[in-house]
């Protein structure tokens, strides 16, 4: 059976061109970037060149890019790094006064959990609500900022519902108020334009494996002058901000993936948005189906829909039996049984959240695949509805 | 490395998957003798079990027909189907002896985090029988009354916990 991958928001295949670029850095140019000999310098050169490519995509300077192992690590470093540096360096917080951090209520778990950890360690956290489309109101950001606020972190685009946040406006407010602004761009990096200058971004997270690069590489952009405290201590790599032997092959792959995304961004964005809209139109023909997220401010590759009378795991497993790979916000497989907090935050009822389906498209998605999906989905929904006590 | 060749093979047994793919006895029974409704929508599992009871030659109550309607995951749908297979044609006394372990065994096992689905299936049956006894004005055996109270109590606790969620 031919399999169809509709889960590009979870991870992407490594592009063949990326793999080819990485290949020499495993056994041939395998040096340690900290070594002074030619082997090390070869690796160092590749690292420097990669840093330049990544910086160029977002209009940053190369020395503002810290390579990490993942977006999770970058987000941890952004929140904890800023928080701990402030506590150390800002005399306002040397007493018992708690510094304050603002996040949105639909951030990825690695932001949520980092914030929770900081709350346990004496920082104050405010979670901003979102509207029915999942958008943060910049006015709420303005109102939430107090004298003690040190950082605002709002994602660029939602991994679940694809909503693009008004980060330009939020960045502007943060700049005016003298508060650092971090954005998790894991889902948008390489897909839609980002300019850290125009958008007033002080810190930004990106991930390689979400954009056809390998797993094991991420980055944190840190604007020159922004103080962060490292989490990993050791040999002083990445300008002392992230000790660890540098994963050169993965970073070379990350850079190559970025080059490709940059060159193809416009064309690919238009192509995917067309496929996305076709898919949305087809799915909404199914009785009871409802689109989650913003119909306008939306990633070109994200579709998230709910079917209120059926459960997500059953839906994705049936799709998988047809060879189609999607994902759900139903938490039936995890230990806690509550559905996705993101879907609840945009006002969905639990049964709607349990009946959610995320379809994320990518480079290999074709019109034919969309057609096949739209043929199969109504049959499955019908079957599960017949089994369900709810007939919505 | 082990090759993955079927869906969810790291999570569910082939029997679970086969049952999920082609579940038995789903739908409604009109004029059911008893209906058991268990589960909570916030947790993502709701199971309704319909039974049709008739007398056998010995004059005992027998589950002549049984159907389920379930909103839930792969495990919930599979346990729903299995419980109908396990008790169809049995006397009510025999049917009430079916345990969650019987359900799990019949499916060749369940992941630990899905054990609650086997409990749900057994509870749904107990509730359906209880409902039948109530409707027919029969004296409810002490053991059944006790089980019903436990199910009701845990249902109330969950509903209390998630009060306001389902608005």
XYZ file of N, CA, C and O in Angstrom, chain A residues 192-309:
472
model
N 7.419 30.860 6.373
C 6.948 32.228 6.123
C 8.067 33.190 6.538
O 8.905 32.842 7.374
N 8.090 34.392 5.948
C 9.212 35.295 6.209
C 9.316 35.722 7.682
O 8.304 35.921 8.351
N 10.543 35.814 8.155
C 10.811 36.317 9.502
C 11.956 37.316 9.390
O 12.965 37.039 8.740
N 11.776 38.470 10.014
C 12.839 39.469 10.061
C 12.925 39.963 11.501
O 12.025 40.643 11.989
N 14.006 39.593 12.176
C 14.092 39.910 13.609
C 14.175 41.412 13.874
O 13.810 41.871 14.952
N 14.651 42.168 12.869
C 14.718 43.624 13.038
C 13.321 44.234 12.901
O 12.849 44.929 13.780
N 12.689 43.931 11.781
C 11.345 44.482 11.549
C 10.351 44.052 12.612
O 9.430 44.790 12.959
N 10.512 42.842 13.094
C 9.524 42.290 14.041
C 9.910 42.524 15.497
O 9.205 42.050 16.396
N 11.020 43.219 15.725
C 11.478 43.486 17.097
C 11.596 42.226 17.942
O 11.151 42.195 19.095
N 12.198 41.215 17.362
C 12.371 39.951 18.103
C 13.740 39.964 18.783
O 14.752 40.298 18.161
N 13.759 39.619 20.070
C 15.021 39.575 20.815
C 15.576 38.162 20.908
O 16.786 37.967 20.972
N 14.667 37.184 20.968
C 15.082 35.783 21.005
C 14.122 34.978 20.129
O 12.914 35.262 20.105
N 14.672 33.989 19.429
C 13.829 33.188 18.529
C 14.324 31.748 18.478
O 15.528 31.494 18.426
N 13.367 30.843 18.502
C 13.670 29.406 18.468
C 13.326 28.830 17.105
O 12.272 29.155 16.544
N 14.221 27.982 16.575
C 13.912 27.266 15.336
C 14.437 25.839 15.433
O 15.314 25.540 16.241
N 13.871 24.987 14.591
C 14.201 23.568 14.641
C 14.456 23.035 13.238
O 13.725 23.338 12.303
N 15.484 22.219 13.102
C 15.885 21.699 11.792
C 14.915 20.647 11.237
O 14.570 20.667 10.057
N 14.449 19.744 12.102
C 13.685 18.597 11.573
C 12.256 18.950 11.164
O 11.544 18.112 10.607
N 11.842 20.190 11.420
C 10.512 20.611 10.965
C 10.575 21.172 9.552
O 9.562 21.547 8.981
N 11.805 21.286 9.012
C 11.956 21.921 7.694
C 12.905 21.126 6.795
O 13.706 21.691 6.087
N 12.788 19.799 6.861
C 13.500 18.888 5.960
C 14.990 18.780 6.262
O 15.771 18.310 5.451
N 15.371 19.227 7.473
C 16.725 18.991 7.960
C 16.698 17.808 8.909
O 15.632 17.246 9.181
N 17.868 17.425 9.424
C 17.907 16.266 10.329
C 17.406 16.599 11.726
O 17.350 17.775 12.106
N 17.047 15.578 12.483
C 16.754 15.753 13.902
C 18.067 16.006 14.641
O 19.131 15.671 14.139
N 17.987 16.612 15.793
C 19.205 16.827 16.581
C 19.855 18.181 16.374
O 20.965 18.399 16.844
N 19.186 19.093 15.656
C 19.723 20.446 15.514
C 18.612 21.471 15.694
O 17.508 21.313 15.170
N 18.898 22.489 16.460
C 17.981 23.606 16.651
C 18.812 24.857 16.838
O 20.050 24.786 16.820
N 18.154 25.979 16.974
C 18.920 27.190 17.246
C 18.123 28.115 18.146
O 16.888 28.050 18.216
N 18.876 28.955 18.837
C 18.267 30.070 19.544
C 18.966 31.334 19.058
O 20.186 31.459 19.173
N 18.186 32.223 18.468
C 18.697 33.538 18.121
C 18.624 34.388 19.387
O 17.585 34.426 20.049
N 19.751 35.039 19.717
C 19.778 35.930 20.877
C 20.372 37.255 20.420
O 21.553 37.314 20.046
N 19.554 38.286 20.395
C 19.994 39.605 19.950
C 21.206 40.062 20.766
O 21.246 39.853 21.980
N 22.175 40.655 20.078
C 23.341 41.188 20.784
C 22.893 42.135 21.880
O 22.057 43.002 21.655
N 23.429 41.919 23.075
C 23.081 42.778 24.199
C 22.082 42.130 25.148
O 21.977 42.527 26.306
N 21.348 41.113 24.644
C 20.398 40.407 25.517
C 21.196 39.429 26.384
O 21.987 38.640 25.881
N 20.977 39.515 27.694
C 21.761 38.671 28.598
C 21.023 37.368 28.889
O 19.874 37.380 29.306
N 21.724 36.266 28.642
C 21.165 34.980 29.071
C 22.219 34.185 29.830
O 23.420 34.359 29.619
N 21.740 33.356 30.725
C 22.604 32.498 31.522
C 22.589 31.111 30.871
O 21.529 30.569 30.599
N 23.775 30.549 30.595
C 23.751 29.211 29.975
C 23.193 28.147 30.919
O 23.228 28.308 32.135
N 22.679 27.070 30.318
C 22.181 25.945 31.111
C 23.230 24.828 31.123
O 23.432 24.167 32.124
N 23.879 24.649 29.974
C 24.929 23.626 29.883
C 26.293 24.282 30.090
O 26.638 25.223 29.381
N 27.051 23.787 31.038
C 28.377 24.316 31.312
C 29.427 23.298 30.928
O 29.229 22.103 31.113
N 30.526 23.756 30.365
C 31.569 22.823 29.941
C 32.649 23.534 29.160
O 33.197 24.543 29.620
N 32.885 23.040 27.955
C 34.009 23.518 27.151
C 33.833 24.896 26.527
O 34.721 25.371 25.821
N 32.727 25.525 26.739
C 32.549 26.895 26.278
C 32.228 27.066 24.810
O 32.409 28.138 24.230
N 31.695 26.027 24.181
C 31.292 26.158 22.771
C 30.145 27.161 22.648
O 29.527 27.530 23.648
N 29.862 27.569 21.426
C 28.780 28.532 21.149
C 28.922 29.776 22.017
O 27.971 30.213 22.675
N 30.136 30.293 22.009
C 30.404 31.536 22.732
C 30.102 31.418 24.233
O 29.696 32.390 24.869
N 30.276 30.234 24.742
C 30.056 29.998 26.169
C 28.593 29.826 26.541
O 28.260 29.558 27.690
N 27.713 29.958 25.557
C 26.279 29.924 25.848
C 25.715 28.505 25.795
O 24.613 28.251 26.272
N 26.471 27.580 25.189
C 25.933 26.232 25.068
C 27.097 25.254 24.879
O 27.460 24.905 23.767
N 27.655 24.823 26.015
C 28.765 23.880 25.940
C 28.261 22.527 25.474
O 27.159 22.120 25.821
N 29.069 21.855 24.716
C 28.799 20.536 24.110
C 29.565 20.499 22.814
O 29.595 21.507 22.106
N 30.142 19.359 22.487
C 30.779 19.228 21.186
C 29.725 19.489 20.124
O 28.617 18.958 20.199
N 30.072 20.329 19.171
C 29.071 20.768 18.202
C 28.721 19.635 17.231
O 29.605 18.942 16.727
N 27.433 19.461 16.992
C 26.930 18.421 16.087
C 27.026 18.938 14.650
O 26.029 19.363 14.055
N 28.230 18.890 14.103
C 28.481 19.519 12.807
C 27.614 18.959 11.669
O 26.997 19.737 10.937
N 27.542 17.629 11.490
C 26.718 17.145 10.367
C 25.276 17.647 10.432
O 24.715 18.063 9.410
N 24.679 17.617 11.624
C 23.286 18.050 11.762
C 23.150 19.539 11.452
O 22.188 19.957 10.796
N 24.123 20.329 11.892
C 24.050 21.773 11.660
C 24.273 22.101 10.177
O 23.596 22.972 9.617
N 25.186 21.382 9.556
C 25.386 21.558 8.108
C 24.077 21.231 7.377
O 23.672 21.941 6.453
N 23.406 20.179 7.827
C 22.115 19.800 7.243
C 21.052 20.861 7.488
O 20.276 21.206 6.590
N 21.035 21.385 8.696
C 20.098 22.453 9.070
C 20.280 23.647 8.122
O 19.301 24.209 7.596
N 21.545 23.997 7.870
C 21.832 25.146 7.003
C 21.410 24.876 5.565
O 20.802 25.727 4.906
N 21.700 23.676 5.082
C 21.323 23.349 3.706
C 19.787 23.362 3.570
O 19.245 23.887 2.595
N 19.132 22.816 4.577
C 17.656 22.794 4.570
C 17.123 24.225 4.535
O 16.133 24.516 3.852
N 17.787 25.098 5.248
C 17.379 26.504 5.291
C 17.554 27.171 3.932
O 16.678 27.915 3.475
N 18.681 26.892 3.301
C 18.927 27.443 1.957
C 17.809 27.047 0.996
O 17.288 27.874 0.248
N 17.460 25.766 1.055
C 16.421 25.261 0.151
C 15.068 25.912 0.470
O 14.364 26.377 -0.422
N 14.732 25.965 1.757
C 13.454 26.569 2.153
C 13.386 28.023 1.720
O 12.339 28.502 1.268
N 14.501 28.720 1.867
C 14.541 30.142 1.506
C 14.293 30.317 0.007
O 13.478 31.146 -0.413
N 14.980 29.501 -0.780
C 14.852 29.612 -2.234
C 13.444 29.242 -2.703
O 12.948 29.796 -3.682
N 12.807 28.302 -2.005
C 11.513 27.783 -2.476
C 10.327 28.335 -1.698
O 9.177 27.963 -1.980
N 10.598 29.207 -0.722
C 9.552 29.610 0.224
C 8.298 30.147 -0.444
O 7.185 29.703 -0.160
N 8.486 31.093 -1.335
C 7.346 31.767 -1.944
C 6.482 30.786 -2.739
O 5.284 30.659 -2.519
N 7.170 30.075 -3.637
C 6.463 29.151 -4.529
C 5.789 28.027 -3.738
O 4.632 27.693 -3.942
N 6.557 27.465 -2.814
C 6.043 26.354 -2.011
C 4.879 26.808 -1.108
O 3.910 26.082 -0.931
N 5.000 28.018 -0.603
C 3.941 28.555 0.254
C 2.629 28.688 -0.498
O 1.569 28.304 0.007
N 2.708 29.195 -1.707
C 1.508 29.368 -2.531
C 0.914 28.005 -2.896
O -0.292 27.787 -2.805
N 1.811 27.077 -3.260
C 1.361 25.731 -3.650
C 0.641 25.043 -2.487
O -0.464 24.513 -2.638
N 1.264 25.098 -1.306
C 0.675 24.422 -0.147
C -0.639 25.073 0.283
O -1.592 24.380 0.643
N -0.669 26.407 0.236
C -1.891 27.109 0.652
C -3.068 26.706 -0.241
O -4.194 26.550 0.230
N -2.781 26.503 -1.511
C -3.828 26.073 -2.442
C -4.339 24.687 -2.079
O -5.551 24.447 -2.021
N -3.401 23.786 -1.817
C -3.776 22.417 -1.436
C -4.528 22.429 -0.104
O -5.519 21.719 0.076
N -4.028 23.248 0.816
C -4.671 23.372 2.126
C -6.126 23.813 1.977
O -7.035 23.213 2.557
N -6.335 24.838 1.178
C -7.683 25.375 1.021
C -8.618 24.372 0.343
O -9.788 24.273 0.677
N -8.058 23.612 -0.577
C -8.852 22.578 -1.243
C -9.267 21.514 -0.223
O -10.418 21.079 -0.194
N -8.304 21.143 0.610
C -8.574 20.128 1.618
C -9.611 20.620 2.636
O -10.551 19.900 2.989
N -9.432 21.857 3.088
C -10.381 22.423 4.061
C -11.796 22.421 3.480
O -12.753 21.988 4.116
N -11.894 22.879 2.229
C -13.198 22.963 1.574
C -13.852 21.581 1.509
O -15.040 21.436 1.813
N -13.061 20.590 1.171
C -13.576 19.222 1.062
C -14.003 18.659 2.411
O -15.059 18.045 2.543
N -13.182 18.886 3.428
C -13.471 18.317 4.750
C -14.721 18.967 5.359
O -15.529 18.290 5.989
N -14.870 20.267 5.134
C -16.005 20.969 5.733
C -17.346 20.566 5.120
O -18.401 20.904 5.642
N -17.281 19.798 4.038
C -18.527 19.271 3.463
C -19.095 18.146 4.321
O -20.265 17.793 4.206
N -18.241 17.561 5.159
C -18.714 16.487 6.041
C -19.556 17.110 7.150
O -19.148 18.099 7.776
N -20.729 16.513 7.391
C -21.665 17.071 8.365
C -21.027 17.135 9.758
O -20.453 16.166 10.228
N -21.142 18.308 10.376
C -20.630 18.473 11.739
C -19.185 18.932 11.800
O -18.710 19.362 12.844
N -18.448 18.833 10.684
C -17.032 19.203 10.682
C -16.865 20.699 10.918
O -17.668 21.504 10.437
N -15.836 21.043 11.669
C -15.613 22.432 12.045
C -14.121 22.720 11.961
O -13.305 21.926 12.444
N -13.763 23.846 11.353
C -12.343 24.211 11.242
C -11.865 24.835 12.554
O -12.523 25.709 13.109
N -10.729 24.373 13.048
C -10.115 24.995 14.219
C -8.970 25.888 13.769
O -8.228 25.549 12.859
N -8.822 27.025 14.452
C -7.745 27.948 14.108
C -8.258 29.064 13.228
O -9.443 29.131 12.892
N -7.347 29.927 12.846
C -7.700 31.132 12.110
C -7.817 30.836 10.617
O -6.882 30.334 10.008
N -8.972 31.142 10.015
C -9.100 30.875 8.578
C -8.175 31.740 7.723
O -7.806 31.352 6.615
N -7.784 32.908 8.235
C -6.940 33.801 7.435
C -5.466 33.754 7.840
O -4.603 33.467 7.024
N -5.196 34.033 9.111
C -3.801 34.042 9.567
C -3.371 32.626 9.915
O -3.384 32.222 11.066
N -2.993 31.895 8.883
C -2.782 30.462 9.067
C -1.574 29.972 8.287
O -1.331 30.431 7.173
N -0.819 29.065 8.880
C 0.303 28.460 8.164
C -0.203 27.822 6.869
O -1.286 27.241 6.854
N 0.579 27.921 5.798
C 0.094 27.385 4.520
C -0.094 25.875 4.512
O -0.734 25.343 3.600
N 0.459 25.186 5.521
C 0.405 23.715 5.468
C -0.459 23.088 6.555
O -0.462 21.874 6.702
N -1.164 23.912 7.349
C -1.907 23.347 8.483
C -3.425 23.308 8.271
O -4.024 24.296 7.844
N -3.997 22.171 8.596
C -5.451 22.019 8.655
C -5.771 21.365 9.992
O -5.126 20.380 10.360
N -6.713 21.925 10.731
C -7.145 21.289 11.968
C -8.663 21.347 12.031
O -9.242 22.428 11.987
N -9.286 20.173 12.077
C -10.744 20.125 12.084
C -11.243 19.252 13.223
O -10.520 18.387 13.717
N -12.491 19.486 13.645
C -13.106 18.649 14.668
C -14.366 17.997 14.141
O -15.114 18.603 13.380
N -14.542 16.759 14.560
C -15.788 16.034 14.318
C -16.336 15.691 15.697
O -15.782 14.834 16.374
N -17.399 16.386 16.124
C -17.788 16.304 17.531
C -18.241 14.938 18.027
O -18.137 14.657 19.197
N -18.723 14.060 17.167
C -19.265 12.814 17.715
C -18.308 11.626 17.607
O -18.675 10.507 17.934
